[in-house]
Short mmCIF file of C-alpha atoms and ligand atoms in Angstrom, two decimals:
data_model
loop_
_atom_site.label_atom_id
_atom_site.label_comp_id
_atom_site.label_asym_id
_atom_site.label_seq_id
_atom_site.Cartn_x
_atom_site.Cartn_y
_atom_site.Cartn_z
CA VAL F 1 24.02 15.52 0.48
CA VAL F 2 23.03 12.94 2.96
CA LYS F 3 25.62 11.57 5.28
CA VAL F 4 25.03 9.52 8.73
CA VAL F 5 27.36 8.65 11.24
CA GLY F 6 26.52 6.08 13.54
CA LEU F 7 22.90 6.54 13.53
CA LYS F 8 20.78 3.99 15.53
CA LYS F 9 16.82 4.51 16.27
CA THR F 10 15.22 2.45 18.88
CA TYR F 11 11.68 2.08 19.78
CA PHE F 12 10.29 1.33 23.29
CA LEU F 13 7.06 -0.71 23.42
CA ASP F 14 6.41 -1.08 27.05
CA HIS F 15 9.58 -0.63 28.30
CA VAL F 16 10.95 -3.01 25.77
CA ALA F 17 13.62 -1.80 23.49
CA VAL F 18 12.83 -2.23 19.73
CA PRO F 19 16.19 -1.69 17.79
CA ALA F 20 14.52 -0.67 14.47
CA ILE F 21 17.88 1.02 12.95
CA LYS F 22 21.14 -0.76 14.92
CA GLU F 23 23.77 0.99 13.31
CA VAL F 24 24.10 2.75 9.82
CA ASN F 25 26.95 5.07 8.30
CA LEU F 26 26.12 5.56 5.09
CA GLU F 27 26.88 8.66 2.76
CA ILE F 28 24.83 9.57 -0.50
CA PRO F 29 26.71 12.21 -2.89
CA LYS F 30 24.36 14.88 -4.64
CA GLY F 31 22.78 13.75 -7.53
CA SER F 32 22.51 10.00 -6.98
CA PHE F 33 19.79 7.70 -7.64
CA VAL F 34 19.74 5.01 -5.07
CA SER F 35 17.34 2.30 -4.21
CA ILE F 36 17.07 0.78 -0.85
CA THR F 37 15.46 -3.07 -0.97
CA GLY F 38 15.17 -5.35 2.19
CA ALA F 39 12.82 -7.40 4.07
CA SER F 40 9.23 -6.21 5.54
CA GLY F 41 10.48 -4.78 8.97
CA SER F 42 14.00 -4.75 8.07
CA GLY F 43 14.15 -0.64 9.02
CA LYS F 44 13.36 0.90 5.80
CA THR F 45 10.66 3.58 6.46
CA THR F 46 12.57 4.34 10.04
CA PHE F 47 15.61 5.35 8.04
CA MET F 48 13.70 7.39 5.71
CA ASN F 49 11.76 9.27 8.42
CA ILE F 50 15.11 10.08 9.99
CA LEU F 51 16.20 11.19 6.45
CA GLY F 52 13.34 13.51 5.42
CA CYS F 53 13.76 15.10 9.08
CA LEU F 54 10.58 13.74 10.28
CA ASP F 55 11.97 11.65 13.09
CA LYS F 56 15.03 12.04 15.36
CA PRO F 57 17.50 9.52 15.62
CA THR F 58 18.38 8.01 19.31
CA GLU F 59 22.26 8.14 18.74
CA GLY F 60 24.37 9.26 15.99
CA GLU F 61 24.64 11.98 13.59
CA TYR F 62 22.76 13.08 10.27
CA PHE F 63 24.32 15.73 7.95
CA LEU F 64 21.77 17.03 5.37
CA GLN F 65 23.80 19.11 2.54
CA GLY F 66 26.54 19.41 5.35
CA THR F 67 24.94 20.67 8.37
CA ASP F 68 24.13 18.28 11.49
CA VAL F 69 20.25 18.67 11.32
CA SER F 70 20.20 18.16 15.10
CA SER F 71 21.52 21.87 15.62
CA PHE F 72 17.85 22.88 13.63
CA THR F 73 14.96 24.47 15.16
CA PRO F 74 11.50 22.74 14.83
CA ASP F 75 10.73 25.84 12.49
CA ARG F 76 13.80 25.47 10.51
CA LEU F 77 13.30 21.56 9.93
CA ALA F 78 9.77 22.35 8.73
CA GLU F 79 10.98 24.76 6.15
CA ILE F 80 13.65 22.42 5.19
CA ARG F 81 11.32 19.65 4.84
CA ASN F 82 9.15 22.02 2.54
CA GLU F 83 11.37 23.48 0.39
CA ARG F 84 13.93 20.93 -0.01
CA ILE F 85 12.53 17.26 0.45
CA GLY F 86 9.88 15.52 -1.20
CA PHE F 87 8.60 12.60 0.57
CA ILE F 88 6.41 10.46 -0.79
CA PHE F 89 4.85 8.08 2.07
CA GLN F 90 4.34 4.38 1.92
CA ASN F 91 0.79 5.04 3.12
CA PHE F 92 0.19 7.86 1.06
CA ASN F 93 -0.43 10.50 4.30
CA LEU F 94 -3.27 12.53 2.36
CA LEU F 95 -5.74 15.04 4.09
CA ALA F 96 -8.38 13.51 4.11
CA ARG F 97 -12.04 15.78 3.03
CA THR F 98 -9.57 17.67 0.83
CA SER F 99 -9.57 17.22 -3.03
CA ALA F 100 -6.93 15.60 -4.89
CA MET F 101 -5.98 19.39 -6.31
CA GLU F 102 -5.73 21.22 -2.87
CA ASN F 103 -3.81 17.88 -1.63
CA ILE F 104 -0.92 18.39 -4.39
CA GLU F 105 -1.09 22.47 -3.71
CA LEU F 106 -0.07 22.08 0.10
CA PRO F 107 3.68 22.40 0.15
CA LEU F 108 3.20 25.28 -2.05
CA VAL F 109 0.61 27.16 0.23
CA TYR F 110 3.45 26.54 3.03
CA SER F 111 5.99 28.28 0.68
CA GLY F 112 3.77 31.19 0.40
CA THR F 113 3.20 30.60 -3.68
CA SER F 114 0.95 32.93 -5.43
CA ARG F 115 -2.76 31.21 -5.85
CA HIS F 116 -2.22 31.26 -9.79
CA GLU F 117 1.01 29.85 -9.81
CA ARG F 118 -0.44 27.08 -7.17
CA VAL F 119 -3.11 25.71 -9.49
CA LYS F 120 -0.95 26.20 -12.59
CA LYS F 121 1.76 23.61 -11.19
CA ALA F 122 -0.89 21.54 -9.61
CA LEU F 123 -2.41 20.74 -12.65
CA GLU F 124 0.37 20.21 -14.22
CA LEU F 125 1.82 17.69 -11.80
CA LEU F 126 -1.93 15.90 -11.86
CA GLU F 127 -1.49 15.45 -15.63
CA MET F 128 1.91 14.07 -15.72
CA MET F 129 0.31 11.32 -13.05
CA GLY F 130 -2.48 10.59 -15.48
CA LEU F 131 -5.10 12.22 -12.92
CA LYS F 132 -6.71 14.34 -15.22
CA GLY F 133 -10.34 14.68 -14.63
CA PHE F 134 -9.68 13.58 -10.82
CA GLU F 135 -9.07 17.04 -9.60
CA LYS F 136 -12.13 17.30 -6.80
CA HIS F 137 -12.22 13.53 -5.82
CA PHE F 138 -11.36 13.17 -1.61
CA PRO F 139 -8.66 10.59 -1.25
CA GLN F 140 -11.97 7.85 -0.33
CA GLN F 141 -13.11 8.29 -3.56
CA LEU F 142 -9.89 7.56 -5.66
CA SER F 143 -8.28 3.97 -6.18
CA GLY F 144 -5.32 3.25 -4.36
CA GLY F 145 -2.92 3.69 -6.96
CA GLN F 146 -4.87 6.84 -7.81
CA GLN F 147 -4.25 8.16 -4.26
CA GLN F 148 -0.64 7.00 -4.57
CA ARG F 149 -0.19 9.12 -7.50
CA VAL F 150 -1.69 12.27 -5.78
CA ALA F 151 0.92 12.03 -3.13
CA ILE F 152 3.83 11.26 -5.66
CA ALA F 153 2.49 15.15 -7.57
CA ARG F 154 2.36 16.44 -4.00
CA ALA F 155 5.87 15.25 -3.29
CA LEU F 156 7.30 16.58 -6.77
CA VAL F 157 5.13 20.04 -6.88
CA ASN F 158 7.64 22.66 -4.91
CA SER F 159 10.74 21.20 -7.14
CA PRO F 160 12.52 19.77 -4.30
CA SER F 161 15.98 18.95 -4.06
CA ILE F 162 15.87 15.68 -2.81
CA ILE F 163 13.17 12.78 -3.43
CA LEU F 164 12.30 10.33 -0.83
CA ALA F 165 10.01 7.85 -2.06
CA ASP F 166 8.96 5.04 0.08
CA GLU F 167 7.39 2.51 -1.93
CA PRO F 168 5.91 4.37 -4.63
CA THR F 169 4.87 1.93 -6.80
CA GLY F 170 3.31 -0.57 -4.65
CA ASN F 171 -0.56 -0.10 -5.66
CA LEU F 172 0.29 0.36 -9.35
CA ASP F 173 0.03 -1.71 -12.64
CA THR F 174 3.33 -2.16 -14.31
CA LYS F 175 2.92 0.22 -17.05
CA THR F 176 1.72 3.26 -14.72
CA SER F 177 4.99 2.15 -12.39
CA TYR F 178 6.91 2.89 -15.07
CA GLU F 179 5.42 5.90 -15.85
CA ILE F 180 6.35 7.07 -12.36
CA MET F 181 10.13 5.74 -12.62
CA HIS F 182 10.17 7.75 -15.92
CA VAL F 183 9.52 10.86 -14.18
CA LEU F 184 11.70 10.35 -11.68
CA LYS F 185 14.44 9.46 -13.78
CA LYS F 186 14.05 12.14 -15.74
CA LEU F 187 14.36 14.76 -12.64
CA ASN F 188 17.58 13.01 -11.59
CA GLU F 189 19.03 13.13 -14.92
CA GLU F 190 18.16 16.67 -16.25
CA MET F 191 17.60 18.25 -13.00
CA GLY F 192 20.36 16.73 -11.00
CA VAL F 193 17.50 16.06 -8.16
CA THR F 194 18.90 13.61 -5.65
CA ILE F 195 16.69 10.38 -5.32
CA ILE F 196 16.32 7.99 -2.38
CA LEU F 197 13.86 5.24 -3.01
CA VAL F 198 12.71 2.01 -1.23
CA THR F 199 11.04 -0.46 -3.10
CA HIS F 200 10.46 -4.52 -2.62
CA GLU F 201 10.29 -4.61 -6.81
CA HIS F 202 13.53 -5.76 -8.16
CA ASP F 203 12.56 -3.70 -11.63
CA ILE F 204 11.59 -1.02 -9.61
CA ALA F 205 15.30 -1.06 -7.60
CA ALA F 206 16.83 -1.51 -11.30
CA TYR F 207 16.33 1.81 -12.68
CA ALA F 208 19.09 2.95 -9.69
CA GLN F 209 22.99 3.43 -10.47
CA ARG F 210 23.07 2.05 -6.37
CA ILE F 211 21.20 -0.60 -4.45
CA ILE F 212 21.66 -0.75 -0.70
CA THR F 213 20.31 -3.23 1.14
CA PHE F 214 18.78 -3.66 4.71
CA ARG F 215 18.17 -6.55 7.26
CA ASP F 216 17.38 -6.39 10.81
CA GLY F 217 18.31 -2.98 10.98
CA LEU F 218 21.85 -3.20 9.58
CA ILE F 219 22.85 -2.49 5.88
CA VAL F 220 24.01 -6.00 4.61
CA SER F 221 24.85 -4.84 0.84
CA ASP F 222 26.14 -1.46 -1.20
CA THR F 223 26.55 -2.08 -4.44
CA VAL F 224 26.70 -0.40 -7.86
CA ASN F 225 23.95 -1.56 -9.91
CA HIS F 226 25.51 -3.62 -13.03
CA GLU F 227 22.20 -3.72 -14.84
CA LYS F 228 21.38 -0.14 -15.62
CA VAL K 1 -20.32 -19.64 -5.82
CA VAL K 2 -20.03 -16.21 -7.18
CA LYS K 3 -21.91 -14.99 -9.93
CA VAL K 4 -22.62 -11.32 -10.96
CA VAL K 5 -25.27 -10.69 -13.68
CA GLY K 6 -25.21 -7.56 -15.53
CA LEU K 7 -23.36 -5.66 -12.67
CA LYS K 8 -22.99 -1.95 -12.59
CA LYS K 9 -21.50 0.45 -10.25
CA THR K 10 -21.73 4.27 -10.60
CA TYR K 11 -20.51 6.74 -8.32
CA PHE K 12 -21.63 10.57 -8.30
CA LEU K 13 -19.53 13.23 -7.54
CA ASP K 14 -20.74 16.73 -7.40
CA HIS K 15 -23.57 15.35 -9.57
CA VAL K 16 -21.40 13.29 -12.26
CA ALA K 17 -21.78 10.15 -12.85
CA VAL K 18 -18.40 8.09 -12.61
CA PRO K 19 -18.70 4.83 -13.84
CA ALA K 20 -16.39 2.50 -12.48
CA ILE K 21 -17.89 -0.78 -13.26
CA LYS K 22 -20.03 -0.54 -16.91
CA GLU K 23 -21.24 -3.91 -17.05
CA VAL K 24 -19.81 -7.00 -15.75
CA ASN K 25 -21.06 -10.58 -15.94
CA LEU K 26 -18.88 -13.21 -14.37
CA GLU K 27 -19.21 -16.85 -12.65
CA ILE K 28 -16.68 -18.41 -10.38
CA PRO K 29 -17.10 -21.89 -9.08
CA LYS K 30 -16.67 -23.26 -5.82
CA GLY K 31 -12.21 -23.93 -5.06
CA SER K 32 -11.54 -21.42 -7.63
CA PHE K 33 -8.08 -19.61 -7.38
CA VAL K 34 -8.72 -16.72 -9.83
CA SER K 35 -6.60 -13.59 -9.99
CA ILE K 36 -7.74 -10.11 -10.94
CA THR K 37 -5.23 -7.77 -13.03
CA GLY K 38 -5.96 -4.07 -14.74
CA ALA K 39 -4.68 -0.89 -14.89
CA SER K 40 -4.81 1.57 -11.50
CA GLY K 41 -8.26 2.93 -11.36
CA SER K 42 -9.81 0.14 -13.34
CA GLY K 43 -12.69 -0.81 -11.25
CA LYS K 44 -10.84 -4.10 -9.62
CA THR K 45 -11.41 -2.24 -5.79
CA THR K 46 -15.02 -1.87 -6.37
CA PHE K 47 -15.99 -5.08 -8.05
CA MET K 48 -14.23 -6.54 -4.68
CA ASN K 49 -16.35 -4.17 -2.39
CA ILE K 50 -19.37 -5.49 -3.70
CA LEU K 51 -18.43 -9.39 -4.03
CA GLY K 52 -17.53 -8.93 -0.10
CA CYS K 53 -20.77 -7.54 0.39
CA LEU K 54 -19.27 -4.35 1.78
CA ASP K 55 -20.97 -2.00 -1.18
CA LYS K 56 -24.29 -2.61 -3.34
CA PRO K 57 -24.04 -2.63 -7.22
CA THR K 58 -26.15 0.35 -8.82
CA GLU K 59 -27.63 -1.96 -11.12
CA GLY K 60 -27.17 -6.05 -11.85
CA GLU K 61 -27.36 -8.92 -9.44
CA TYR K 62 -24.93 -10.74 -7.25
CA PHE K 63 -25.36 -14.34 -6.42
CA LEU K 64 -23.72 -15.75 -3.40
CA GLN K 65 -23.38 -19.52 -2.99
CA GLY K 66 -26.80 -19.32 -4.69
CA THR K 67 -28.74 -16.83 -3.10
CA ASP K 68 -29.30 -13.13 -4.33
CA VAL K 69 -27.77 -10.88 -1.74
CA SER K 70 -29.75 -8.07 -2.47
CA SER K 71 -32.67 -10.22 -0.69
CA PHE K 72 -30.44 -10.14 2.36
CA THR K 73 -31.12 -8.00 5.76
CA PRO K 74 -27.99 -5.82 6.77
CA ASP K 75 -27.68 -7.82 9.84
CA ARG K 76 -27.62 -11.15 7.61
CA LEU K 77 -24.95 -9.61 5.36
CA ALA K 78 -22.91 -8.85 8.34
CA GLU K 79 -23.19 -12.33 9.56
CA ILE K 80 -22.31 -13.72 6.15
CA ARG K 81 -18.83 -11.42 5.83
CA ASN K 82 -18.05 -12.35 9.20
CA GLU K 83 -18.59 -16.32 8.60
CA ARG K 84 -17.95 -16.85 5.00
CA ILE K 85 -15.59 -14.06 3.79
CA GLY K 86 -12.18 -13.30 4.42
CA PHE K 87 -11.60 -9.50 3.45
CA ILE K 88 -7.95 -8.30 2.78
CA PHE K 89 -8.15 -4.72 2.22
CA GLN K 90 -5.91 -2.99 0.25
CA ASN K 91 -5.34 -0.08 2.76
CA PHE K 92 -5.65 -3.20 5.42
CA ASN K 93 -8.19 -1.27 7.31
CA LEU K 94 -7.00 -2.22 10.94
CA LEU K 95 -8.54 -0.87 13.83
CA ALA K 96 -6.07 2.17 15.57
CA ARG K 97 -5.30 1.93 18.92
CA THR K 98 -5.84 -1.86 19.10
CA SER K 99 -3.05 -4.33 19.65
CA ALA K 100 -2.07 -6.71 16.35
CA MET K 101 -3.14 -9.76 18.50
CA GLU K 102 -7.08 -8.17 19.11
CA ASN K 103 -7.36 -6.79 15.37
CA ILE K 104 -6.91 -10.49 14.37
CA GLU K 105 -9.11 -11.85 16.96
CA LEU K 106 -12.05 -9.52 16.03
CA PRO K 107 -13.69 -11.60 13.42
CA LEU K 108 -14.14 -14.45 16.44
CA VAL K 109 -15.16 -12.09 18.63
CA TYR K 110 -18.12 -11.45 16.48
CA SER K 111 -18.96 -14.90 15.92
CA GLY K 112 -18.82 -15.61 19.66
CA THR K 113 -15.88 -17.86 20.08
CA SER K 114 -14.83 -18.66 23.44
CA ARG K 115 -11.48 -16.21 24.78
CA HIS K 116 -9.29 -19.61 25.22
CA GLU K 117 -9.96 -20.38 21.63
CA ARG K 118 -9.91 -16.83 20.10
CA VAL K 119 -5.89 -16.59 22.08
CA LYS K 120 -5.16 -19.25 20.51
CA LYS K 121 -6.17 -18.95 16.77
CA ALA K 122 -4.74 -15.45 16.66
CA LEU K 123 -1.57 -16.53 18.05
CA GLU K 124 -1.43 -19.53 15.19
CA LEU K 125 -2.02 -16.95 12.72
CA LEU K 126 0.45 -14.51 14.08
CA GLU K 127 3.06 -17.03 13.86
CA MET K 128 1.95 -18.69 10.39
CA MET K 129 2.51 -14.78 9.36
CA GLY K 130 5.98 -14.51 10.93
CA LEU K 131 4.82 -11.99 13.47
CA LYS K 132 5.53 -13.69 16.32
CA GLY K 133 6.68 -11.14 19.32
CA PHE K 134 4.54 -8.36 17.59
CA GLU K 135 1.18 -9.27 19.62
CA LYS K 136 1.12 -5.91 21.47
CA HIS K 137 2.04 -3.46 18.95
CA PHE K 138 -0.33 -1.33 17.18
CA PRO K 139 -0.42 -0.62 13.54
CA GLN K 140 1.22 2.42 13.76
CA GLN K 141 4.21 0.62 15.76
CA LEU K 142 4.16 -1.88 13.03
CA SER K 143 5.85 -1.29 9.36
CA GLY K 144 3.73 -1.28 6.37
CA GLY K 145 4.13 -4.84 5.38
CA GLN K 146 3.44 -5.92 8.97
CA GLN K 147 0.30 -4.17 9.00
CA GLN K 148 -0.38 -5.91 6.00
CA ARG K 149 0.32 -9.47 7.20
CA VAL K 150 -1.97 -8.41 10.84
CA ALA K 151 -4.94 -7.74 7.87
CA ILE K 152 -4.19 -11.15 6.02
CA ALA K 153 -4.27 -12.90 9.01
CA ARG K 154 -7.49 -11.45 10.32
CA ALA K 155 -8.98 -12.48 7.55
CA LEU K 156 -8.48 -16.05 7.79
CA VAL K 157 -8.64 -16.71 11.26
CA ASN K 158 -12.54 -17.23 11.12
CA SER K 159 -11.65 -20.07 8.39
CA PRO K 160 -13.89 -18.40 5.71
CA SER K 161 -14.83 -20.27 2.65
CA ILE K 162 -14.09 -17.38 0.52
CA ILE K 163 -11.12 -15.20 0.50
CA LEU K 164 -11.01 -11.56 -1.12
CA ALA K 165 -7.77 -10.53 -1.18
CA ASP K 166 -7.00 -7.07 -2.55
CA GLU K 167 -3.19 -6.51 -3.49
CA PRO K 168 -2.06 -8.48 -0.59
CA THR K 169 1.10 -8.46 -1.08
CA GLY K 170 1.58 -4.58 -2.08
CA ASN K 171 3.84 -3.88 0.80
CA LEU K 172 6.10 -7.19 1.20
CA ASP K 173 9.42 -8.06 0.12
CA THR K 174 9.40 -11.02 -2.58
CA LYS K 175 10.47 -13.71 0.05
CA THR K 176 7.37 -13.01 2.40
CA SER K 177 4.95 -12.40 -0.46
CA TYR K 178 5.82 -15.86 -1.69
CA GLU K 179 5.08 -17.43 1.95
CA ILE K 180 1.78 -15.55 1.82
CA MET K 181 1.07 -16.75 -1.78
CA HIS K 182 2.30 -20.21 -0.18
CA VAL K 183 -0.48 -20.06 2.86
CA LEU K 184 -3.42 -18.93 0.14
CA LYS K 185 -2.15 -21.70 -2.44
CA LYS K 186 -2.71 -24.46 0.79
CA LEU K 187 -5.97 -23.07 2.09
CA ASN K 188 -7.28 -23.30 -1.58
CA GLU K 189 -5.92 -27.06 -2.45
CA GLU K 190 -6.13 -28.67 0.41
CA MET K 191 -9.61 -26.75 2.14
CA GLY K 192 -11.02 -25.85 -1.18
CA VAL K 193 -11.36 -22.39 -0.14
CA THR K 194 -12.16 -20.06 -2.87
CA ILE K 195 -9.61 -17.27 -3.36
CA ILE K 196 -9.95 -14.29 -5.70
CA LEU K 197 -7.12 -12.10 -5.55
CA VAL K 198 -6.51 -8.81 -7.13
CA THR K 199 -2.69 -7.89 -7.85
CA HIS K 200 -0.72 -5.73 -9.85
CA GLU K 201 2.35 -8.18 -9.76
CA HIS K 202 2.53 -10.73 -12.77
CA ASP K 203 4.90 -13.35 -10.49
CA ILE K 204 1.64 -13.13 -7.63
CA ALA K 205 -1.03 -13.29 -10.51
CA ALA K 206 0.30 -16.66 -11.54
CA TYR K 207 -0.64 -18.55 -8.48
CA ALA K 208 -4.09 -18.53 -9.85
CA GLN K 209 -5.57 -21.33 -12.36
CA ARG K 210 -7.66 -17.96 -13.97
CA ILE K 211 -6.32 -14.67 -14.51
CA ILE K 212 -9.24 -12.20 -15.13
CA THR K 213 -8.37 -8.46 -16.29
CA PHE K 214 -10.19 -5.25 -15.94
CA ARG K 215 -10.00 -2.28 -18.07
CA ASP K 216 -12.27 1.01 -17.69
CA GLY K 217 -14.80 -0.76 -15.79
CA LEU K 218 -15.02 -3.92 -18.05
CA ILE K 219 -13.19 -7.19 -18.41
CA VAL K 220 -11.23 -7.52 -21.37
CA SER K 221 -9.83 -11.01 -20.88
CA ASP K 222 -10.86 -14.05 -18.96
CA THR K 223 -8.16 -16.78 -19.58
CA VAL K 224 -6.76 -20.21 -17.86
CA ASN K 225 -2.96 -19.63 -16.79
CA HIS K 226 -1.12 -21.94 -18.62
CA GLU K 227 2.03 -21.16 -16.74
CA LYS K 228 0.67 -23.14 -13.60
N1 ATP A 301 -16.67 6.91 -3.62
C1 ATP A 301 -16.06 7.09 -4.92
N2 ATP A 301 -16.46 8.21 -5.44
C2 ATP A 301 -16.26 8.57 -6.81
N3 ATP A 301 -15.60 7.68 -7.96
C3 ATP A 301 -14.81 6.94 -6.96
C4 ATP A 301 -15.28 6.74 -5.65
N4 ATP A 301 -14.54 5.45 -5.39
C5 ATP A 301 -13.90 5.25 -6.58
N5 ATP A 301 -13.91 5.92 -7.55
C6 ATP A 301 -13.48 5.75 -8.91
O1 ATP A 301 -13.82 4.84 -9.47
C7 ATP A 301 -12.85 3.97 -10.59
C8 ATP A 301 -12.33 2.43 -10.10
O2 ATP A 301 -11.84 2.54 -8.66
P1 ATP A 301 -11.42 1.27 -8.06
O3 ATP A 301 -10.54 1.88 -6.58
O4 ATP A 301 -12.04 0.03 -8.22
O5 ATP A 301 -10.03 1.10 -8.79
P2 ATP A 301 -8.60 0.29 -8.86
O6 ATP A 301 -8.89 -1.14 -10.12
O7 ATP A 301 -8.87 -0.92 -7.56
O8 ATP A 301 -7.64 0.87 -8.58
P3 ATP A 301 -5.95 0.60 -7.94
O9 ATP A 301 -5.38 -0.53 -8.35
O10 ATP A 301 -5.46 2.08 -8.01
O11 ATP A 301 -6.70 0.24 -6.87
C9 ATP A 301 -11.46 5.10 -10.41
O12 ATP A 301 -11.50 5.84 -11.49
C10 ATP A 301 -11.82 5.88 -8.76
O13 ATP A 301 -11.19 7.20 -8.80
N1 ATP A 302 6.70 3.19 16.84
C1 ATP A 302 6.80 2.26 16.44
N2 ATP A 302 7.09 1.32 18.00
C2 ATP A 302 7.72 0.33 18.06
N3 ATP A 302 7.98 -0.40 16.87
C3 ATP A 302 7.92 0.11 15.59
C4 ATP A 302 7.61 1.01 15.41
N4 ATP A 302 7.95 1.83 14.35
C5 ATP A 302 8.28 0.66 13.66
N5 ATP A 302 8.02 -0.37 14.76
C6 ATP A 302 8.99 -1.57 14.47
O1 ATP A 302 10.58 -1.40 13.87
C7 ATP A 302 10.98 -2.44 12.69
C8 ATP A 302 11.17 -1.55 11.47
O2 ATP A 302 10.12 -0.74 10.76
P1 ATP A 302 10.35 -0.39 9.23
O3 ATP A 302 8.69 0.55 9.34
O4 ATP A 302 10.97 1.10 9.32
O5 ATP A 302 10.12 -1.20 8.49
P2 ATP A 302 10.30 -1.79 6.73
O6 ATP A 302 11.54 -1.98 6.44
O7 ATP A 302 9.77 -0.22 6.30
O8 ATP A 302 9.50 -2.13 6.36
P3 ATP A 302 8.07 -2.30 5.15
O9 ATP A 302 8.87 -3.40 4.12
O10 ATP A 302 7.11 -3.61 5.62
O11 ATP A 302 7.47 -1.11 5.26
C9 ATP A 302 9.10 -3.00 12.47
O12 ATP A 302 9.81 -4.37 13.10
C10 ATP A 302 8.44 -2.50 13.40
O13 ATP A 302 7.52 -3.43 13.84
MG1 MG A 303 8.05 0.48 5.53
MG1 MG A 304 -7.53 -0.80 -5.69
#
């Protein structure tokens, strides 16, 4: 469902080239549960932003569900992002001065869902994330881990076929982390949702069937997870 | 060096009281290395913000190095924060559109250090954090873990006597996390710096001599760490 060929991403800073992704070739079949690990600065978020159609590669092709994304217009990309991909950002990326509830409803507003249905779905997700009672809190009135869970709920609310999760448990205690991983595992096993998850926590990476490791902008290992 | 008596913190949201800290009595001697753990939303950051003189309690007293902080003027509080306390924020709190180097130099600007000395100290810290070469990057041009390390460097640059670290390794791979913990451990053992560190990672909490656990705004356990 996700295929990249000869992928490169170079940032320019004061005319100096910063090669964040040097060259990646990768195929992730539909229904996979893949973990991506690697040192800080190794290129994981840069790679996820390209997979999530939030950024374009400097070179190489990215085929999403068989189509080369470089052929899509910006509007079509936004539509695909909203309908097919749930993105959990490393820094949450919630709208400030907007309640937890409204943040979670946002993808459903874009896809034209009725108000009644939106509120119902958002409340369901909020409760699944253990945030019942926090509907009206703004992000700055929530703890770090509560903000993270609002970001997770928002990524799941439109039932995406692909979930891209960038460090989804970085601010959560172990018990809450495992509850979130249980939700993702169920979505993968029962609904066939493809999950690509970046983490530096070994026990979180072990939920996946396949573990890919980045180092300095390259994939240095891509193995089946035998611990599963 | 830190003593709280009958401490309470209640937020108000649409006139509804949210008791983030219900009642805490605690004493942390100078030169301690203490870890604070607890579920997401249990009150750890709220407590750290009060210890860091960034927020006032609703009730109770907070004695910092023997003096009741409620007697300080806002200017004196800012001075104490800048000279004695190094605060590592859970969300980094870096200045946008300001380079990594300038973010780290900021506490030295406030304390009136010479330009030459500021640059020297900031470069030293940058290198200690493994960020040599990233001096000119703005926060949005850095990875999550790189931003976190800039926030750590900024907290250490003015040689504080107390370090308050709120989830300092949340975005770091294991190897980088241990390098940071090694820096903190050395500051505690060789320089007698008091360290209070919030974490949900068990192996990070184990660097401390004492582990305090919060649940729903109360301390439910406060034990010596025998694993050390
Ligand atoms: N400004 C605010 N207004 C209302 N409620 C708040 C505010 N800030 C925090 N809270 C609430 O207070 C409680 C404690 O928050 P706090 O940030 O201290 O938790 P925490 O232990 O640091 O959690 P985490 O591990 O997720 O970072 C949470 O339930 C949160 O929703
Ligand atoms: N806009 C940018 N301009 C210049 N360099 C950038 C930019 N964004 C990222 N980088 C650099 O690209 C490299 C890869 O960053 P990336 O965010 O992908 O790393 P990461 O693996 O997600 O790290 P972490 O685990 O710390 O989140 C880093 O060295 C970073 O400094
Ligand atoms: Mg990242
Ligand atoms: Mg917190």
